[in-house]
Amino acid sequence: MTEVTFSSIAGTRGPARRGHGRLAWTLFAATLALLIAAPLLAVLANLGRPAQGVFAHLAATVLPEMLLNTVLLLLGVGLGSALIGVGCAWAVTMIEFPGRRTLSWLLFLPLAIPGYVSAFVYGELMQFAGPVQTALRHSFGWSRGDYWFPDVMTLGGVTVLLTLAFYPYVYMLARTAFQDQSVCVLEVGRTLGIRPWGRFWRIALPLARPMIAGGIALVLMETLAEFGAVSYFGVPTFTTAIYRTWFGMGNPVAAAQLAGMLMLFVLGAVMLERVSRQAKRFHHTSARSRPLKLQQPGPLLTGLTLLLCLLPVLLGFLLPAGRLLYLAITEGDSFGSARLLGFTINSFILSSLAALLLVGLGLLLAYAQRLAPGRLLSWLGQFATMGYAVPGSVIAIGVLLPLASFDHTLNNWMQQVFGKAPGLLLSGSLLALLYAYVVRFMAVTHSAMDGGLHRIRPSLDQAARVLGESPLGVVRRVHAPLLRGSLFTAALLAFVDVLKELPATLIVRPFDFDTLAVRVYQLSSDERLSEASTGALIIVAAGLLPVLWLNAALARSRPGQEQDTP
């Protein structure tokens, strides 16, 4: 009855006016989606252009090795992250062992350390002149050639390090899926005589499969986007090939073609994951939810479970973070040094501007989908957020190509008309860098805004419109106060993602403008990790904020579940 009354009162504004408003928001969303996706389309548009033989040379020489390394890296990191993430999630959810509650949130911490920072630390620790091998030689009197030591600067080494850095994506979603499962379903399996391993493999794992697949997809996207670790370890992949083709060979067309091939590969993998997820659907048949009954294993299994859950935390966070802290205190730049302060200010200002821009655009796009729901705007929303699945180096190429073309066209016209060219206005500017961040991370803020708006009843919008508020007024006076949690979460995630972003920043940034991520990469590449340690520690400290926030949110996600926060 209330809905009919609101509709009849709102009808006094006229169906034509409502239709014009819906059309305006649809056009706005379409324009915004096209602007965000334009760099990706620019990359694809270069696939058929001639590249002066450079691409053919790459295909005949190093491209097969790059392709093989990329595939092997994806398989290794994806499989390793699935084993660690799912295994640890099941252990902390279903098995009682000492330290379970503490480890349940400690297992998130490797997300705070970017993959390239972890690679720099382990490269410094494990090299011949590093502290580990030096201590072994001093302890046993060995010299070069007297002993064997694993070489981390290989494809296998970078696979292990990226696995330790990215497994929390799988752990996070698998843990949520296991916690949300009905205990009644597992009890039915036990009454049917299914042993604990069988209940995990035949019941719990199929029910959690969609969320686990989503976590593995995130891991694969992050692996493809990784530049700093594979570059530092000297492992040629598609991502490093794009950077070297652009800057080493000076051929942006060939770089764009490599980027286009990589983007097609990424989009194909995303579509395959979605199709496979739709092909198999698993549902709970019981709505009852009781606290899960933890298994009480024997001493041997208890000790083994504790060790398996402790190792990823130790190797993925405690060891690299502890080494960075030691270097920062003993040999690193002072936290108050003018040089470090300048890089920190650059990073924080850039990340803050990008976060504000991303939150604003994400809110407007989600609100447009709310005012004019339908398949068109749903498709446009997915189109605008697909940049998160694309590596930053690909987005950087897509941003620079059209902006450089615009700058050159404007310079030629100004030279002909006024006899003086203004120079590069957009390419290589902060605006171009912010544009790249919007394309790369729009999915982060849009998903948070869209989820928050879906929790607000449409009747509140109708009541505000009846009282004379415009659509933007409804956002400012009704939605914004109700979305404070979503706004804060989106801004925090966007801020940290931009702060850690390396390949897009490295390629698009203005001259003589370095951020903490770029500075840490440059110093570490020159084997000066001690100087880079303080900046890397600041990045890690900032990355801890969303990790702890996320863990607190997950700890409250299941009613009646014990809190696993410290």
Coordinates of C-alpha atoms in Angstrom, one line a residue:
M1 CA 0.0 0.0 0.0
T2 CA 2.8 2.4 0.8
E3 CA 4.6 1.7 -2.4
V4 CA 1.4 2.5 -4.4
T5 CA 1.0 5.8 -2.5
F6 CA 4.6 6.8 -3.2
S7 CA 4.3 5.9 -6.8
S8 CA 1.1 7.8 -7.3
I9 CA 2.5 10.9 -5.6
A10 CA 5.7 10.7 -7.5
G11 CA 3.7 10.4 -10.7
T12 CA 2.7 14.0 -10.4
R13 CA 6.2 14.8 -11.7
G14 CA 5.2 13.2 -14.9
P15 CA 6.4 10.0 -16.6
A16 CA 8.2 12.1 -19.3
R17 CA 10.4 13.7 -16.7
R18 CA 11.2 10.4 -15.1
G19 CA 12.0 8.9 -18.5
H20 CA 14.4 11.8 -19.2
G21 CA 16.1 11.3 -15.9
R22 CA 16.5 7.6 -16.5
L23 CA 18.0 8.3 -20.0
A24 CA 20.3 10.9 -18.6
W25 CA 21.7 8.5 -15.9
T26 CA 22.0 5.8 -18.6
L27 CA 24.0 8.1 -20.9
F28 CA 26.2 9.2 -17.9
A29 CA 27.0 5.6 -17.0
A30 CA 27.7 4.7 -20.6
T31 CA 30.0 7.7 -21.0
L32 CA 31.8 6.9 -17.8
A33 CA 32.2 3.2 -18.7
L34 CA 33.6 4.0 -22.1
L35 CA 36.1 6.5 -20.7
I36 CA 37.3 4.0 -18.1
A37 CA 37.5 1.2 -20.7
A38 CA 39.1 3.4 -23.4
P39 CA 42.7 2.4 -22.6
L40 CA 41.9 -1.3 -22.8
L41 CA 40.2 -0.7 -26.2
A42 CA 43.2 1.3 -27.3
V43 CA 45.5 -1.7 -26.5
L44 CA 43.3 -4.0 -28.5
A45 CA 43.2 -1.6 -31.4
N46 CA 47.0 -2.0 -31.9
L47 CA 46.9 -5.7 -32.4
G48 CA 46.7 -5.4 -36.2
R49 CA 49.2 -2.6 -36.7
P50 CA 52.7 -3.1 -38.1
A51 CA 55.4 -3.1 -35.5
Q52 CA 58.5 -2.7 -37.8
G53 CA 59.5 -6.3 -37.4
V54 CA 60.0 -6.0 -33.6
F55 CA 57.1 -8.3 -32.7
A56 CA 58.2 -10.9 -35.3
H57 CA 61.7 -10.8 -33.8
L58 CA 60.3 -11.3 -30.3
A59 CA 58.1 -14.1 -31.5
A60 CA 61.2 -15.9 -33.0
T61 CA 63.5 -15.4 -30.1
V62 CA 62.2 -14.8 -26.5
L63 CA 58.4 -14.9 -26.8
P64 CA 58.2 -18.7 -26.5
E65 CA 60.2 -18.6 -23.2
M66 CA 58.1 -15.7 -21.9
L67 CA 54.9 -17.6 -22.7
L68 CA 56.2 -20.8 -21.1
N69 CA 57.4 -18.9 -17.9
T70 CA 54.0 -17.1 -17.6
V71 CA 52.0 -20.3 -17.9
L72 CA 54.2 -22.2 -15.5
L73 CA 54.1 -19.3 -13.0
L74 CA 50.3 -19.2 -13.2
L75 CA 50.0 -23.0 -12.6
G76 CA 52.5 -23.0 -9.8
V77 CA 51.1 -20.0 -7.9
G78 CA 47.5 -21.0 -8.5
L79 CA 48.0 -24.6 -7.3
G80 CA 50.2 -23.6 -4.3
S81 CA 47.8 -20.8 -3.2
A82 CA 44.8 -23.3 -3.5
L83 CA 46.6 -25.9 -1.4
I84 CA 47.7 -23.5 1.3
G85 CA 44.6 -21.3 1.4
V86 CA 42.1 -24.1 1.4
G87 CA 44.1 -26.3 3.8
C88 CA 44.6 -23.5 6.4
A89 CA 41.0 -22.3 6.1
W90 CA 39.7 -25.8 6.8
A91 CA 42.2 -26.2 9.7
V92 CA 41.3 -23.0 11.6
T93 CA 37.6 -23.6 10.9
M94 CA 37.1 -27.3 11.8
I95 CA 40.2 -28.4 13.8
E96 CA 41.0 -27.5 17.4
F97 CA 44.7 -27.0 18.0
P98 CA 46.9 -24.6 20.1
G99 CA 47.0 -21.1 18.7
R100 CA 44.1 -21.6 16.3
R101 CA 42.3 -18.3 17.0
T102 CA 45.5 -16.3 16.7
L103 CA 46.6 -18.0 13.5
S104 CA 43.1 -17.5 12.0
W105 CA 43.9 -13.7 11.7
L106 CA 47.7 -14.0 11.3
L107 CA 47.2 -16.0 8.1
F108 CA 45.8 -12.7 6.5
L109 CA 49.0 -10.8 7.2
P110 CA 51.0 -11.7 4.0
L111 CA 48.5 -9.6 2.1
A112 CA 50.2 -6.5 3.7
I113 CA 53.5 -7.2 2.0
P114 CA 53.6 -6.6 -1.8
G115 CA 55.1 -9.4 -3.8
Y116 CA 58.0 -7.3 -5.0
V117 CA 58.9 -6.3 -1.5
S118 CA 59.0 -9.9 -0.4
A119 CA 61.1 -10.8 -3.4
F120 CA 63.6 -8.0 -2.6
V121 CA 63.9 -9.3 1.0
Y122 CA 64.4 -12.9 0.1
G123 CA 66.8 -12.1 -2.7
E124 CA 69.0 -10.2 -0.2
L125 CA 68.7 -12.9 2.5
M126 CA 69.5 -15.9 0.3
Q127 CA 72.2 -14.6 -2.0
F128 CA 75.8 -15.7 -1.7
A129 CA 76.8 -12.6 0.2
G130 CA 73.6 -12.6 2.2
P131 CA 73.3 -13.3 6.0
V132 CA 72.1 -16.9 5.6
Q133 CA 74.9 -18.3 3.4
T134 CA 77.5 -16.1 5.2
A135 CA 76.4 -17.6 8.6
L136 CA 76.6 -21.2 7.1
R137 CA 80.1 -20.6 5.8
H138 CA 81.3 -19.1 9.1
S139 CA 79.7 -21.9 11.1
F140 CA 81.1 -24.9 9.1
G141 CA 84.2 -23.4 7.5
W142 CA 82.9 -23.8 4.0
S143 CA 83.9 -21.8 0.9
R144 CA 82.4 -21.4 -2.5
G145 CA 81.7 -24.8 -4.1
D146 CA 81.8 -26.7 -0.9
Y147 CA 78.1 -26.8 -0.4
W148 CA 74.8 -26.7 -2.3
F149 CA 72.3 -24.0 -1.6
P150 CA 68.9 -23.4 -3.4
D151 CA 68.9 -20.5 -5.8
V152 CA 65.8 -18.3 -5.2
M153 CA 66.5 -16.1 -8.3
T154 CA 64.7 -18.6 -10.5
L155 CA 61.2 -19.3 -11.8
G156 CA 60.8 -21.8 -8.9
G157 CA 61.9 -19.2 -6.4
V158 CA 59.5 -16.5 -7.6
T159 CA 56.7 -19.1 -7.8
V160 CA 57.2 -19.9 -4.1
L161 CA 57.4 -16.3 -3.0
L162 CA 54.3 -15.2 -5.0
T163 CA 52.4 -18.2 -3.5
L164 CA 53.3 -17.0 0.0
A165 CA 52.2 -13.5 -0.9
F166 CA 48.9 -14.3 -2.6
Y167 CA 47.5 -17.4 -0.8
P168 CA 45.4 -15.2 1.6
Y169 CA 43.0 -14.4 -1.3
V170 CA 42.0 -18.1 -1.4
Y171 CA 42.2 -18.5 2.4
M172 CA 39.9 -15.5 3.0
L173 CA 37.1 -16.7 0.7
A174 CA 37.5 -20.4 1.6
R175 CA 37.4 -19.6 5.3
T176 CA 34.2 -17.6 4.8
A177 CA 32.6 -20.4 2.8
F178 CA 33.5 -23.0 5.4
Q179 CA 32.1 -20.8 8.2
D180 CA 28.9 -20.2 6.4
Q181 CA 28.2 -23.9 5.8
S182 CA 25.4 -25.5 7.8
V183 CA 26.7 -27.9 10.5
C184 CA 23.6 -30.0 9.8
V185 CA 24.9 -31.0 6.4
L186 CA 28.2 -32.2 7.8
E187 CA 26.4 -34.1 10.6
V188 CA 24.3 -35.9 8.0
G189 CA 27.5 -36.9 6.3
R190 CA 28.9 -38.3 9.6
T191 CA 25.7 -40.3 10.2
L192 CA 26.1 -41.8 6.8
G193 CA 29.5 -43.1 7.8
I194 CA 31.6 -40.7 5.9
R195 CA 35.0 -40.1 7.6
P196 CA 36.4 -36.6 8.2
W197 CA 38.5 -36.5 5.1
G198 CA 35.5 -37.7 3.0
R199 CA 33.2 -35.0 4.6
F200 CA 35.7 -32.4 3.5
W201 CA 36.3 -33.8 0.0
R202 CA 32.7 -34.8 -0.8
I203 CA 30.6 -32.2 1.1
A204 CA 32.4 -29.1 2.3
L205 CA 34.7 -28.6 -0.7
P206 CA 31.9 -28.8 -3.4
L207 CA 29.8 -26.3 -1.4
A208 CA 32.8 -23.9 -1.1
R209 CA 33.9 -24.4 -4.7
P210 CA 32.5 -21.1 -6.1
M211 CA 34.2 -19.0 -3.5
I212 CA 37.5 -20.9 -3.8
A213 CA 37.4 -20.5 -7.6
G214 CA 36.9 -16.8 -7.1
G215 CA 39.9 -16.7 -4.8
I216 CA 42.1 -18.6 -7.3
A217 CA 41.0 -16.2 -10.0
L218 CA 42.2 -13.2 -7.9
V219 CA 45.5 -15.0 -7.3
L220 CA 46.0 -15.6 -11.1
M221 CA 45.1 -11.9 -11.8
E222 CA 47.6 -10.7 -9.2
T223 CA 50.3 -13.1 -10.6
L224 CA 49.8 -11.9 -14.1
A225 CA 50.0 -8.3 -12.9
E226 CA 53.2 -8.8 -10.9
F227 CA 56.2 -6.9 -12.3
G228 CA 58.6 -6.1 -9.6
A229 CA 59.3 -9.7 -8.4
V230 CA 59.7 -11.3 -11.8
S231 CA 61.8 -8.4 -13.0
Y232 CA 64.1 -8.5 -10.0
F233 CA 64.5 -12.3 -10.2
G234 CA 65.3 -12.0 -13.9
V235 CA 62.4 -14.3 -15.0
P236 CA 61.1 -13.1 -18.4
T237 CA 57.3 -13.0 -18.5
F238 CA 54.8 -11.1 -20.6
T239 CA 54.7 -8.3 -18.0
T240 CA 58.5 -7.7 -18.1
A241 CA 58.4 -8.0 -21.9
I242 CA 56.0 -5.1 -22.2
Y243 CA 58.1 -2.8 -20.2
R244 CA 61.4 -3.7 -22.0
T245 CA 59.8 -3.5 -25.4
W246 CA 58.5 0.0 -24.7
F247 CA 61.6 1.4 -23.0
G248 CA 64.4 -0.9 -24.1
M249 CA 63.5 -1.1 -27.8
G250 CA 61.5 2.1 -28.0
N251 CA 58.6 0.5 -29.9
P252 CA 55.2 1.3 -28.3
V253 CA 53.3 -0.5 -31.0
A254 CA 55.1 -3.8 -30.3
A255 CA 54.6 -3.2 -26.6
A256 CA 50.9 -2.6 -27.2
Q257 CA 50.6 -5.8 -29.2
L258 CA 52.2 -7.8 -26.3
A259 CA 49.8 -6.0 -23.9
G260 CA 46.9 -6.9 -26.2
M261 CA 47.8 -10.6 -26.2
L262 CA 48.1 -10.6 -22.5
M263 CA 44.8 -8.8 -22.0
L264 CA 43.0 -11.3 -24.3
F265 CA 44.5 -14.1 -22.3
V266 CA 43.3 -12.5 -19.0
L267 CA 39.8 -11.9 -20.3
G268 CA 39.6 -15.4 -21.6
A269 CA 40.6 -16.8 -18.3
V270 CA 38.0 -14.7 -16.5
M271 CA 35.2 -15.8 -18.9
L272 CA 36.3 -19.4 -18.5
E273 CA 36.1 -19.1 -14.7
R274 CA 32.6 -17.6 -14.9
V275 CA 31.3 -20.2 -17.3
S276 CA 32.7 -23.0 -15.2
R277 CA 31.2 -21.5 -12.0
Q278 CA 27.7 -21.3 -13.7
A279 CA 28.0 -24.9 -14.9
K280 CA 28.1 -26.2 -11.4
R281 CA 25.9 -24.8 -8.6
F282 CA 25.8 -26.1 -5.1
H283 CA 23.3 -25.0 -2.5
H284 CA 22.6 -25.7 1.2
T285 CA 19.4 -27.7 1.8
S286 CA 19.1 -26.5 5.4
A287 CA 18.7 -23.0 6.7
R288 CA 19.7 -24.0 10.2
S289 CA 23.0 -22.5 11.4
R290 CA 24.7 -23.6 14.6
P291 CA 28.3 -23.2 15.7
L292 CA 30.6 -25.6 14.0
K293 CA 31.8 -28.5 16.2
L294 CA 35.6 -28.6 16.1
Q295 CA 37.4 -31.9 15.7
Q296 CA 39.8 -33.0 18.4
P297 CA 42.7 -34.7 16.7
G298 CA 45.6 -36.7 18.3
P299 CA 48.9 -35.1 19.3
L300 CA 50.7 -35.9 16.0
L301 CA 47.9 -34.4 13.8
T302 CA 47.6 -31.5 16.2
G303 CA 51.3 -30.7 15.9
L304 CA 51.3 -31.2 12.1
T305 CA 48.3 -28.8 11.7
L306 CA 49.9 -26.2 13.9
L307 CA 53.1 -26.4 11.8
L308 CA 51.3 -26.2 8.5
C309 CA 49.4 -23.1 9.5
L310 CA 52.4 -21.4 11.1
L311 CA 54.8 -21.8 8.2
P312 CA 52.9 -19.5 5.7
V313 CA 52.7 -16.8 8.4
L314 CA 56.4 -17.2 9.3
L315 CA 57.7 -17.2 5.7
G316 CA 55.1 -14.9 4.2
F317 CA 55.1 -12.1 6.7
L318 CA 57.1 -12.5 9.9
L319 CA 60.4 -13.2 8.3
P320 CA 60.3 -10.5 5.6
A321 CA 58.7 -7.9 7.8
G322 CA 61.2 -8.6 10.6
R323 CA 64.2 -8.3 8.2
L324 CA 62.8 -5.0 6.9
L325 CA 62.4 -3.7 10.4
Y326 CA 66.0 -4.7 11.3
L327 CA 67.5 -3.1 8.2
A328 CA 65.4 0.1 8.7
I329 CA 66.6 0.4 12.3
T330 CA 70.3 -0.4 11.6
E331 CA 71.0 0.8 8.1
G332 CA 67.9 2.4 6.5
D333 CA 67.0 6.0 5.9
S334 CA 65.8 7.9 8.9
F335 CA 62.0 8.2 9.1
G336 CA 62.5 12.0 9.4
S337 CA 64.9 12.4 6.4
A338 CA 63.8 15.0 3.8
R339 CA 64.3 12.6 0.9
L340 CA 62.1 9.8 2.4
L341 CA 59.6 12.4 3.5
G342 CA 59.3 13.7 0.0
F343 CA 58.6 10.2 -1.4
T344 CA 56.1 9.5 1.3
I345 CA 54.2 12.8 0.7
N346 CA 54.1 12.1 -3.0
S347 CA 52.7 8.6 -2.4
F348 CA 50.1 9.7 0.2
I349 CA 48.9 12.7 -1.8
L350 CA 48.6 10.6 -5.0
S351 CA 46.9 7.7 -3.1
S352 CA 44.5 10.1 -1.4
L353 CA 43.5 11.9 -4.6
A354 CA 43.0 8.6 -6.4
A355 CA 41.0 7.1 -3.5
L356 CA 38.6 10.2 -3.5
L357 CA 38.2 10.0 -7.3
L358 CA 37.6 6.3 -7.3
V359 CA 35.1 6.5 -4.5
G360 CA 33.2 9.4 -6.1
L361 CA 33.1 7.7 -9.6
G362 CA 32.3 4.3 -8.1
L363 CA 29.4 5.8 -6.1
L364 CA 28.0 7.6 -9.1
L365 CA 28.2 4.5 -11.3
A366 CA 26.5 2.4 -8.7
Y367 CA 23.8 5.0 -8.2
A368 CA 23.1 5.2 -11.9
Q369 CA 22.6 1.4 -11.9
R370 CA 20.2 1.9 -8.9
L371 CA 18.1 4.6 -10.7
A372 CA 18.0 2.9 -14.0
P373 CA 18.3 -0.9 -13.4
G374 CA 18.5 -3.2 -16.3
R375 CA 20.8 -5.4 -18.4
L376 CA 22.4 -2.5 -20.2
L377 CA 23.7 -0.7 -17.1
S378 CA 24.6 -4.0 -15.5
W379 CA 26.7 -4.8 -18.6
L380 CA 28.2 -1.3 -18.5
G381 CA 29.1 -1.7 -14.9
Q382 CA 31.0 -4.9 -15.7
F383 CA 32.6 -3.2 -18.7
A384 CA 33.9 -0.3 -16.5
T385 CA 35.3 -2.6 -13.8
M386 CA 37.2 -5.1 -16.0
G387 CA 40.4 -3.2 -15.6
Y388 CA 41.1 -4.9 -12.2
A389 CA 41.7 -8.1 -14.1
V390 CA 44.3 -6.5 -16.4
P391 CA 47.9 -6.0 -15.3
G392 CA 49.0 -2.4 -14.5
S393 CA 51.6 -2.4 -17.3
V394 CA 48.8 -3.1 -19.9
I395 CA 46.7 -0.3 -18.5
A396 CA 49.8 2.0 -18.6
I397 CA 50.3 1.3 -22.3
G398 CA 46.6 1.9 -23.0
V399 CA 46.6 5.2 -21.2
L400 CA 49.8 6.5 -22.8
L401 CA 48.9 5.6 -26.4
P402 CA 45.8 7.8 -26.8
L403 CA 47.1 10.6 -24.6
A404 CA 50.4 10.8 -26.5
S405 CA 48.5 10.8 -29.8
F406 CA 46.3 13.7 -28.5
D407 CA 49.3 15.6 -27.3
H408 CA 51.1 15.2 -30.7
T409 CA 48.0 16.2 -32.6
L410 CA 47.5 19.3 -30.4
N411 CA 51.2 20.2 -30.7
N412 CA 51.2 20.0 -34.5
W413 CA 48.0 22.2 -34.7
M414 CA 49.4 24.8 -32.3
Q415 CA 52.7 24.8 -34.2
Q416 CA 50.9 25.5 -37.5
V417 CA 48.5 28.1 -36.1
F418 CA 50.6 29.9 -33.5
G419 CA 54.1 28.9 -34.4
K420 CA 54.7 27.5 -30.9
A421 CA 54.0 24.0 -29.4
P422 CA 52.9 23.7 -25.8
G423 CA 54.7 20.4 -25.3
L424 CA 53.2 17.3 -23.6
L425 CA 50.1 18.3 -21.6
L426 CA 48.5 15.0 -20.7
S427 CA 50.9 12.1 -21.3
G428 CA 53.4 11.7 -18.5
S429 CA 51.4 13.9 -16.1
L430 CA 49.7 13.3 -12.8
L431 CA 46.3 13.4 -14.6
A432 CA 47.4 10.5 -16.8
L433 CA 48.6 8.6 -13.7
L434 CA 45.3 9.2 -11.9
Y435 CA 43.4 8.1 -15.0
A436 CA 45.4 4.8 -15.0
Y437 CA 44.5 4.3 -11.3
V438 CA 40.8 4.8 -12.0
V439 CA 41.0 2.2 -14.9
R440 CA 42.9 -0.3 -12.7
F441 CA 41.0 0.0 -9.4
M442 CA 37.4 1.0 -10.3
A443 CA 36.2 -2.5 -9.5
V444 CA 37.4 -2.1 -5.8
T445 CA 35.3 0.9 -5.0
H446 CA 32.3 0.1 -7.4
S447 CA 31.8 -3.3 -5.8
A448 CA 31.8 -1.7 -2.3
M449 CA 29.4 1.0 -3.3
D450 CA 27.1 -1.3 -5.2
G451 CA 26.9 -3.7 -2.2
G452 CA 26.2 -0.9 0.2
L453 CA 23.4 0.6 -2.0
H454 CA 21.8 -2.8 -2.3
R455 CA 21.3 -2.8 1.5
I456 CA 19.3 0.5 1.4
R457 CA 15.6 0.0 0.8
P458 CA 14.2 1.8 -2.4
S459 CA 11.4 3.2 -0.3
L460 CA 13.9 5.6 1.3
D461 CA 14.7 7.0 -2.1
Q462 CA 11.1 7.4 -3.0
A463 CA 10.3 9.2 0.3
A464 CA 13.2 11.7 -0.3
R465 CA 12.1 12.3 -3.8
V466 CA 8.5 13.0 -2.7
L467 CA 9.9 15.6 -0.2
G468 CA 11.6 17.4 -3.1
E469 CA 15.1 16.1 -3.1
S470 CA 16.9 15.7 -6.5
P471 CA 18.7 12.4 -7.3
L472 CA 22.1 13.9 -6.2
G473 CA 20.4 15.3 -3.1
V474 CA 19.3 11.8 -2.2
V475 CA 22.9 10.7 -2.5
R476 CA 24.2 13.5 -0.3
R477 CA 21.5 13.5 2.4
V478 CA 20.2 9.9 2.5
H479 CA 22.7 7.5 1.0
A480 CA 26.0 9.0 2.1
P481 CA 25.2 8.8 5.9
L482 CA 24.0 5.2 5.5
L483 CA 27.1 4.3 3.4
R484 CA 29.7 5.5 5.7
G485 CA 31.1 2.0 6.4
S486 CA 31.1 1.2 2.7
L487 CA 32.7 4.5 1.8
F488 CA 35.4 4.1 4.4
T489 CA 36.1 0.5 3.3
A490 CA 36.3 1.5 -0.4
A491 CA 38.5 4.5 0.3
L492 CA 40.9 2.5 2.5
L493 CA 41.2 -0.4 -0.1
A494 CA 41.7 2.1 -2.9
F495 CA 44.3 4.1 -1.0
V496 CA 46.4 1.0 -0.2
D497 CA 46.1 -0.5 -3.6
V498 CA 47.3 2.8 -5.2
L499 CA 50.1 3.1 -2.6
K500 CA 51.4 -0.4 -3.6
E501 CA 50.9 -0.2 -7.3
L502 CA 54.2 -0.4 -9.2
P503 CA 54.1 -1.1 -13.0
A504 CA 51.5 1.5 -13.9
T505 CA 53.2 4.1 -11.7
L506 CA 56.7 3.2 -13.1
I507 CA 55.5 3.7 -16.7
V508 CA 53.1 6.6 -16.5
R509 CA 54.5 8.8 -13.7
P510 CA 55.9 12.3 -14.6
F511 CA 59.6 12.8 -14.8
D512 CA 61.3 13.4 -11.4
F513 CA 58.2 12.2 -9.6
D514 CA 58.8 9.1 -7.6
T515 CA 56.6 7.3 -5.1
L516 CA 57.6 4.9 -2.3
A517 CA 56.9 1.9 -4.5
V518 CA 59.0 3.2 -7.4
R519 CA 61.8 4.3 -5.0
V520 CA 61.9 0.9 -3.3
Y521 CA 62.0 -0.9 -6.7
Q522 CA 64.8 1.3 -8.0
L523 CA 67.0 0.9 -4.8
S524 CA 66.4 -2.8 -4.5
S525 CA 67.2 -3.4 -8.2
D526 CA 70.5 -1.7 -7.5
E527 CA 71.1 -4.1 -4.6
R528 CA 70.5 -1.3 -2.0
L529 CA 67.8 -2.9 0.0
S530 CA 69.1 -1.3 3.2
E531 CA 68.3 2.1 1.9
A532 CA 65.0 0.9 0.5
S533 CA 64.0 -0.9 3.8
T534 CA 62.4 2.2 5.5
G535 CA 60.2 3.0 2.5
A536 CA 59.2 -0.6 2.1
L537 CA 58.3 -0.8 5.8
I538 CA 56.0 2.2 5.4
I539 CA 54.2 0.4 2.5
V540 CA 53.9 -2.7 4.7
A541 CA 52.5 -0.7 7.6
A542 CA 49.9 0.9 5.4
G543 CA 49.0 -2.4 4.0
L544 CA 48.2 -3.8 7.5
L545 CA 45.3 -1.4 7.9
P546 CA 42.9 -3.0 5.4
V547 CA 44.1 -6.5 6.3
L548 CA 43.1 -6.0 10.0
W549 CA 39.9 -4.3 9.0
L550 CA 39.0 -7.2 6.7
N551 CA 39.7 -9.7 9.4
A552 CA 37.5 -7.9 11.9
A553 CA 34.7 -7.8 9.3
L554 CA 35.0 -11.6 8.6
A555 CA 35.1 -12.4 12.3
R556 CA 31.6 -10.8 12.6
S557 CA 30.2 -12.4 9.5
R558 CA 28.7 -15.5 11.1
P559 CA 26.1 -15.0 13.8
G560 CA 27.1 -16.8 17.0
Q561 CA 30.6 -17.5 15.8
E562 CA 33.4 -16.9 18.3
Q563 CA 35.4 -13.8 17.5
D564 CA 38.9 -14.6 16.1
T565 CA 40.3 -11.1 16.4
P566 CA 43.2 -10.6 18.8

